Short mmCIF file of C-alpha atoms and ligand atoms in Angstrom, two decimals:
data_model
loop_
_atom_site.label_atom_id
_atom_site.label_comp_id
_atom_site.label_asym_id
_atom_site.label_seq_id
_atom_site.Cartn_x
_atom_site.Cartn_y
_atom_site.Cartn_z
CA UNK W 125 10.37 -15.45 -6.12
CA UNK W 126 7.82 -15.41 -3.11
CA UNK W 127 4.50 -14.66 -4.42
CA UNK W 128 1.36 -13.16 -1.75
CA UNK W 129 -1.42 -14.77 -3.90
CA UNK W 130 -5.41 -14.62 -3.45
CA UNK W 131 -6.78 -17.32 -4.98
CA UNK W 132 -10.46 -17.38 -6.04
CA UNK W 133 -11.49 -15.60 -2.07
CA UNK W 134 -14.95 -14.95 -1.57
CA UNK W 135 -15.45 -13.18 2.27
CA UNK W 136 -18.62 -12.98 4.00
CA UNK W 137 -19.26 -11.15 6.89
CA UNK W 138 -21.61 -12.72 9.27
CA UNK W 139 -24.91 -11.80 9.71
CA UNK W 140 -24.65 -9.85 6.27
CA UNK W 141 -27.51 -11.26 3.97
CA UNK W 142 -25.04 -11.33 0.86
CA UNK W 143 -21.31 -11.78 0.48
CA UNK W 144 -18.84 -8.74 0.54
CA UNK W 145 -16.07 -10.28 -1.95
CA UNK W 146 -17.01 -13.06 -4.28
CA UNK W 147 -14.40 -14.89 -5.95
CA UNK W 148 -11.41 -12.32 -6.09
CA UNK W 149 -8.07 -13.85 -7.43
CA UNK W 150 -4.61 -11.43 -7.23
CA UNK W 151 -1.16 -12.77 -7.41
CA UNK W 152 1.85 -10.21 -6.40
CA UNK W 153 5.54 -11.03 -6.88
CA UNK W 154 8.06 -9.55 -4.59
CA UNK W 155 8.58 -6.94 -7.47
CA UNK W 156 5.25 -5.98 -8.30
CA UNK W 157 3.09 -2.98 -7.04
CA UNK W 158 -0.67 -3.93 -7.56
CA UNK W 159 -2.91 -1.37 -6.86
CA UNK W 160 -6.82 -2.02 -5.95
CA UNK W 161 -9.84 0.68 -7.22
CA UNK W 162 -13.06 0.69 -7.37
CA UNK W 163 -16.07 2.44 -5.69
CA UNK W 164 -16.70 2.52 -1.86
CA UNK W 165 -18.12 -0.37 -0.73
CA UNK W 166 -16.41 -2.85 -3.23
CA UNK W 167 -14.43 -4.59 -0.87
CA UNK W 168 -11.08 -2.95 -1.35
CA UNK W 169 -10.13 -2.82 2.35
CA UNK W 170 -11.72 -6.45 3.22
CA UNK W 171 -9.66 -8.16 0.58
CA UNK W 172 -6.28 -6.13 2.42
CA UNK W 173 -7.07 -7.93 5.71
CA UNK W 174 -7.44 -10.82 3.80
CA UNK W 175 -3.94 -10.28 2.71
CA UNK W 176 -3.24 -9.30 6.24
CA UNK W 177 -4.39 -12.27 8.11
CA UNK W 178 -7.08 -10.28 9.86
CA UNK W 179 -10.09 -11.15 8.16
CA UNK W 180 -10.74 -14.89 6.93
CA UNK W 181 -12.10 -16.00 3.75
CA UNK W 182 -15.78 -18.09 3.73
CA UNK W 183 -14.40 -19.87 0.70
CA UNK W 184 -10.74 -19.53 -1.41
CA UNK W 185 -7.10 -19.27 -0.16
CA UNK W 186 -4.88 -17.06 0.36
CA UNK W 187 -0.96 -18.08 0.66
CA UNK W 188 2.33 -16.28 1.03
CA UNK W 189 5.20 -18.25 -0.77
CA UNK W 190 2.63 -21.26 -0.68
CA UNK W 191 2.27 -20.91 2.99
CA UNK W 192 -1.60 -19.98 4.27
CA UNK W 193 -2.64 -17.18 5.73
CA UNK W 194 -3.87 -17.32 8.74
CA UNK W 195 -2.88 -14.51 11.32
CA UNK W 196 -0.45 -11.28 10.80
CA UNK W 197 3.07 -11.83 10.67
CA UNK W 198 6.06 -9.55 10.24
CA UNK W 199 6.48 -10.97 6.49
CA UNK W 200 3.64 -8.10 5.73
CA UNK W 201 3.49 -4.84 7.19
CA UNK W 202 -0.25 -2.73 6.97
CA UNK W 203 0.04 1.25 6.80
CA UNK W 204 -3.55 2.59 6.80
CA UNK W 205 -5.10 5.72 6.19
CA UNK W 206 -4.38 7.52 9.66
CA UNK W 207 -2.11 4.95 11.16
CA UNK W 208 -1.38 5.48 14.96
CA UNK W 209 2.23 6.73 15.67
CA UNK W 210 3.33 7.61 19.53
CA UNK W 211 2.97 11.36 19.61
CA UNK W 212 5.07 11.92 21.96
CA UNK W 213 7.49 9.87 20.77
CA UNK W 214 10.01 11.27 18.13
CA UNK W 215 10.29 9.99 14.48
CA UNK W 216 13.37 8.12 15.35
CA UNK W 217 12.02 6.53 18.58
CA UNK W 218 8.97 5.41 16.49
CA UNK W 219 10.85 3.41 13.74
CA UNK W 220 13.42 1.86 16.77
CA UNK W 221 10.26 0.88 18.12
CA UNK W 222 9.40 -1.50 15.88
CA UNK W 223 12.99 -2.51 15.45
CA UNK W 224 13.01 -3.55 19.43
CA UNK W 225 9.73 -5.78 18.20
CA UNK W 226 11.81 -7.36 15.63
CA UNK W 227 14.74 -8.12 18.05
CA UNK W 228 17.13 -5.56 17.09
CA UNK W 229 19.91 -4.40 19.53
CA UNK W 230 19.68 -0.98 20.88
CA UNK W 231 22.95 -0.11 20.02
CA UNK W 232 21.52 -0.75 16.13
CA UNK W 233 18.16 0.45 16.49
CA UNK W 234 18.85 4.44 15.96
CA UNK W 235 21.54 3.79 13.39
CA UNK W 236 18.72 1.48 11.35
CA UNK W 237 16.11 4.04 12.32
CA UNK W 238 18.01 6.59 10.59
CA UNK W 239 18.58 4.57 7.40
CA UNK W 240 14.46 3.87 7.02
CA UNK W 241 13.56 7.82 7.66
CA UNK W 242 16.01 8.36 5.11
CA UNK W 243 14.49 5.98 2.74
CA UNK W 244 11.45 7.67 2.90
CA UNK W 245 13.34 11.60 2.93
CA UNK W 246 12.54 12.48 6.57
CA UNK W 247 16.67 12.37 7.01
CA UNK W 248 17.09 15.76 9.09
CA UNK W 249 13.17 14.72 11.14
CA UNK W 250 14.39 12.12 13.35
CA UNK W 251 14.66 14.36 16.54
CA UNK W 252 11.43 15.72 16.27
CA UNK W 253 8.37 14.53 17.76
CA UNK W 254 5.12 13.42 16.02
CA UNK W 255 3.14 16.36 16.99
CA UNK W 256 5.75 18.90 15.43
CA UNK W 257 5.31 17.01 11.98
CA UNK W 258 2.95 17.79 8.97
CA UNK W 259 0.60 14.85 7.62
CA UNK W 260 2.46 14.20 5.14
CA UNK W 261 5.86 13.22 7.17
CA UNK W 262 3.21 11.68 9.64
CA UNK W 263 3.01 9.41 6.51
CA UNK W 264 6.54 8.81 6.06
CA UNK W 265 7.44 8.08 9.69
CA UNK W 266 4.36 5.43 9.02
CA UNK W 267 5.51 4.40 6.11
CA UNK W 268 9.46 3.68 7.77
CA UNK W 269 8.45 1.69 11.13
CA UNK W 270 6.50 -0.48 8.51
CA UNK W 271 9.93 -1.18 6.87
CA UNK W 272 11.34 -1.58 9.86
CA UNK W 273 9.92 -5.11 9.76
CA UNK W 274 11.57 -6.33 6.74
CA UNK W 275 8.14 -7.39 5.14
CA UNK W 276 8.22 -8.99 2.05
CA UNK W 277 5.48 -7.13 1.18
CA UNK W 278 3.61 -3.89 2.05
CA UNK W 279 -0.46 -3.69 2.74
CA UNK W 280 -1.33 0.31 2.11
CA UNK W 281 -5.09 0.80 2.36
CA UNK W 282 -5.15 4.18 0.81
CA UNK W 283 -2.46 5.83 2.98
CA UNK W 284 -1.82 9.23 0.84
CA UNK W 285 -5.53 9.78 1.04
CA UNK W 286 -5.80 12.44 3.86
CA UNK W 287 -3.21 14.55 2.31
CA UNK W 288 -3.22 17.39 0.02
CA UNK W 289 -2.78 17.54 -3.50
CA UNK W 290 0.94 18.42 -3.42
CA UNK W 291 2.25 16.39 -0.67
CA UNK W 292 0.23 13.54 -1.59
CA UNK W 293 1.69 14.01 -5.46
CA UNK W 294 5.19 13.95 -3.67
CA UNK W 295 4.34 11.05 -1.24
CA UNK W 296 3.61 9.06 -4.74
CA UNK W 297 7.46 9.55 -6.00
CA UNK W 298 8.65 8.38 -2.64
CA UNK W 299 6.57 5.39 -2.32
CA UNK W 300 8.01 4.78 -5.89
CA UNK W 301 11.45 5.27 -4.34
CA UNK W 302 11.11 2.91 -1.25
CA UNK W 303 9.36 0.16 -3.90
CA UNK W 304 12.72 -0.10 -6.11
CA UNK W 305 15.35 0.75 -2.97
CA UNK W 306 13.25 -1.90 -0.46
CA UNK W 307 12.45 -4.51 -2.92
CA UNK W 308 8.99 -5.28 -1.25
CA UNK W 309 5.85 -6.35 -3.05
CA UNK W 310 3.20 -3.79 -2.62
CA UNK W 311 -0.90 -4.38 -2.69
CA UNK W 312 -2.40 -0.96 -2.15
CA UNK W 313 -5.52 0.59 -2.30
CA UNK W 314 -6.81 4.12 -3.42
CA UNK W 315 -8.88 6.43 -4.90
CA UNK W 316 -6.66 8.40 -7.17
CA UNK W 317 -7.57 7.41 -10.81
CA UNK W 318 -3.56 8.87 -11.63
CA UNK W 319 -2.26 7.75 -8.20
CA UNK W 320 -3.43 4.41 -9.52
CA UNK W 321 -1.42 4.52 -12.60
CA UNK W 322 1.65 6.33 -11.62
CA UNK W 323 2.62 3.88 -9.24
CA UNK W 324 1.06 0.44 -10.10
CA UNK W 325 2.80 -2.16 -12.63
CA UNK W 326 -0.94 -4.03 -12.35
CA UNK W 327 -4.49 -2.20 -11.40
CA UNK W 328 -7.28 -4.58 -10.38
CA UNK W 329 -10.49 -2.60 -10.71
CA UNK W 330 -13.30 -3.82 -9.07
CA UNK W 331 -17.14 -3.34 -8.70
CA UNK W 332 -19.78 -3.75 -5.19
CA UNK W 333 -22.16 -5.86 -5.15
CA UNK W 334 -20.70 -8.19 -4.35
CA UNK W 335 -17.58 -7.50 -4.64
CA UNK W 336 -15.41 -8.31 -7.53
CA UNK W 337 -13.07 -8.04 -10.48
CA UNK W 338 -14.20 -6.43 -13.72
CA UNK W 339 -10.76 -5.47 -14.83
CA UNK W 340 -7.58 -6.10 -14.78
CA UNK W 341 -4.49 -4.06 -16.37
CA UNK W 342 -0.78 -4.45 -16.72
CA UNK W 343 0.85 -0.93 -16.31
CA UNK W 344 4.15 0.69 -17.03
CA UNK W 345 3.95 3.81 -15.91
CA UNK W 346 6.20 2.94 -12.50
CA UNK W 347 8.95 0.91 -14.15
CA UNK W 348 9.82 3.97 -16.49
CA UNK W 349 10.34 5.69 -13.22
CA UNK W 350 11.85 3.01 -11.89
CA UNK W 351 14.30 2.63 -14.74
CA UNK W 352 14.77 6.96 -14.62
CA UNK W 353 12.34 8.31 -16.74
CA UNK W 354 10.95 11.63 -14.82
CA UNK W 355 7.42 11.42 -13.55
CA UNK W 356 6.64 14.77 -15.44
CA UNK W 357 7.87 13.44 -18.49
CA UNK W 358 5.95 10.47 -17.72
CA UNK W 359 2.40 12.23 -17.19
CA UNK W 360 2.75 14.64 -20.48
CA UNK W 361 3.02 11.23 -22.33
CA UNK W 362 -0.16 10.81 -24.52
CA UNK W 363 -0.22 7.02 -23.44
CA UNK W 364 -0.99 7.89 -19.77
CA UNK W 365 -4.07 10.37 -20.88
CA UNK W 366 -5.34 7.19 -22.71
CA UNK W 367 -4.53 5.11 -20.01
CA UNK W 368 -7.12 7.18 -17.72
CA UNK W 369 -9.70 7.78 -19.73
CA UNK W 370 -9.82 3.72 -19.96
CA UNK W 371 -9.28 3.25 -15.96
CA UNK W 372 -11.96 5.86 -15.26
CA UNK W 373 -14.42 4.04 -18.05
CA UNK W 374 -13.58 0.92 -16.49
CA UNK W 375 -14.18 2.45 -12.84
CA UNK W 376 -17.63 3.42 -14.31
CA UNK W 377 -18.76 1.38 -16.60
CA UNK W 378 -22.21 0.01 -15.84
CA UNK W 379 -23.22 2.74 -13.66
CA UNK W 380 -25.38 5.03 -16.34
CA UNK W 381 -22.97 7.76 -15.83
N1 ADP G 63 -16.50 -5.96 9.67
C1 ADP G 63 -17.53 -5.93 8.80
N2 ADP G 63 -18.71 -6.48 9.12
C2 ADP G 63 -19.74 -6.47 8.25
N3 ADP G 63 -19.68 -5.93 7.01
C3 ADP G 63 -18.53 -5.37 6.63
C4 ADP G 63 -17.38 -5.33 7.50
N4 ADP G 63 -16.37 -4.70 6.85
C5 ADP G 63 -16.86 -4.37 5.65
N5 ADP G 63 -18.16 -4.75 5.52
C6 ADP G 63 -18.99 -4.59 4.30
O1 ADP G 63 -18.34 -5.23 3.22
C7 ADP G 63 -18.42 -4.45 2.04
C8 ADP G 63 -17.03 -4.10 1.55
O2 ADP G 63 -16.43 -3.19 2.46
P1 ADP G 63 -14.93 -2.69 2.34
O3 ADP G 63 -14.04 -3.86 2.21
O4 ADP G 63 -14.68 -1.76 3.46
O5 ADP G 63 -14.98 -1.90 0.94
P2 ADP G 63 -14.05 -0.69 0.40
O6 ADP G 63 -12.79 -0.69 1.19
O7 ADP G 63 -13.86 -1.01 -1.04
O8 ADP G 63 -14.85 0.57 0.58
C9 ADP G 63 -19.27 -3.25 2.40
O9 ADP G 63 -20.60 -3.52 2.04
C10 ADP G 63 -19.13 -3.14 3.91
O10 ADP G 63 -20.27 -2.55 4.48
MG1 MG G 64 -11.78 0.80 2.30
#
């Protein structure tokens, strides 16, 4: 199984007096869905363009089925925060976008386009344009041109993080959905302590300056869903109340909170 590894990366911006990352290992299998947290400034985002191929590491290696990284390429697709769609294009003509990058045939591309926005439950949203949709299906569109690169694995840097409470709780079930029906490796970042542990099967915490691990923890929580357990069902279990008082401690811990 291809594996998006981090091995030992330390990353150092210049002209900064002290390192950003120091010595930050993560390994993801194509099945996995590790999720980053930690404080601002920690180097959550720096070690995703590592993974990317946008930022390079002073010191450490990062590989992609033993291959380095050293530039983007289509085996990983990045949805950020407020990722840039075409406004006036419309959902469907933004996913067929991407699938003209990738070499697709127009005849195929709207067909294809419409199998993605229904991964992601924007099925009857295709015709519309980006300026007639809510945040949230912003999100989704985002989320389906990504897939429309057949990456092996997905790069989120916190991209439920401008929505509200609600959609962002049902963005978290369809993320879930696209991880089992894609088969793509996820490394994602946020600031949701329960976000973290409703979707991750690992959560790397980590700590600024400089940045780097101070915990690691194998989670569950996703593969019940994953194997049909409801996500209600899920959260009422007393395990995952344990689970975030310990995530939180760990978030905190050493701060004199
Ligand atoms: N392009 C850059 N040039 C210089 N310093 C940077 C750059 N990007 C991030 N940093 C610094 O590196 C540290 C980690 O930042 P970042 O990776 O954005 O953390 P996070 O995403 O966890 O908030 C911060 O101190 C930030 O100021
Ligand atoms: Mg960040």
């Amino acid at each position: 199984m291809t594996h998006l590894v981090l091995d030992q990366v330390s990353i150092h911006y210049d002209g900064q007096p002290a390192p950003a990352v120091e010595r930050v290992s993560i390994d993801i299998a194509k099945d996995d869905f590790v999720v980053l947290v930690g404080r601002s400034g920690c180097g959550k985002t720096s070690l995703l363009n590592v993974a990317a191929g946008l930022v390079e590491p002073v010191r450490g290696r990062a590989t992609i089925g033993g291959r380095p990284i050293t530039a983007p390429g289509s085996d990983r697709a990045v949805v950020f925060q407020n990722d840039a769609l075409f406004p006036w294009l419309t959902a469907r003509e933004n996913v067929a976008f991407a699938l003209r990058l990738r070499g697709v045939r127009a005849a195929e591309r709207a067909r294809t386009a419409d199998n993605l926005l229904a991964l992601v439950k924007l099925d009857r949203a295709g015709d519309k344009r980006i300026w007639e949709l809510s945040g949230g299906m912003r999100q989704r569109v985002g989320l389906a041109r990504a897939l429309g690169a057949e990456p092996q694995f997905l790069l989120l840097d916190e991209p439920l993080g401008a929505l509200d409470a609600l959609t962002r709780e049902r963005m978290q079930t369809t993320l879930l959905d696209l991880w089992t029906a894609s088969q793509v490796g996820v490394l994602m970042v946020t600031h949701g302590i329960e976000e973290a542990l409703v979707l991750a099967t690992h959560i790397i915490v980590l700590a600024p300056g400089p940045g780097r691990v101070v915990r690691s923890f194998e989670a569950g929580f996703s593969r019940r869903y994953a194997a049909g357990e409801a996500i209600r069902s899920i959260k009422a279990d007393p395990a995952f109340a344990a689970a975030r008082g310990e995530l939180t401690d760990a978030i905190f811990e050493g701060e004199g909170a």
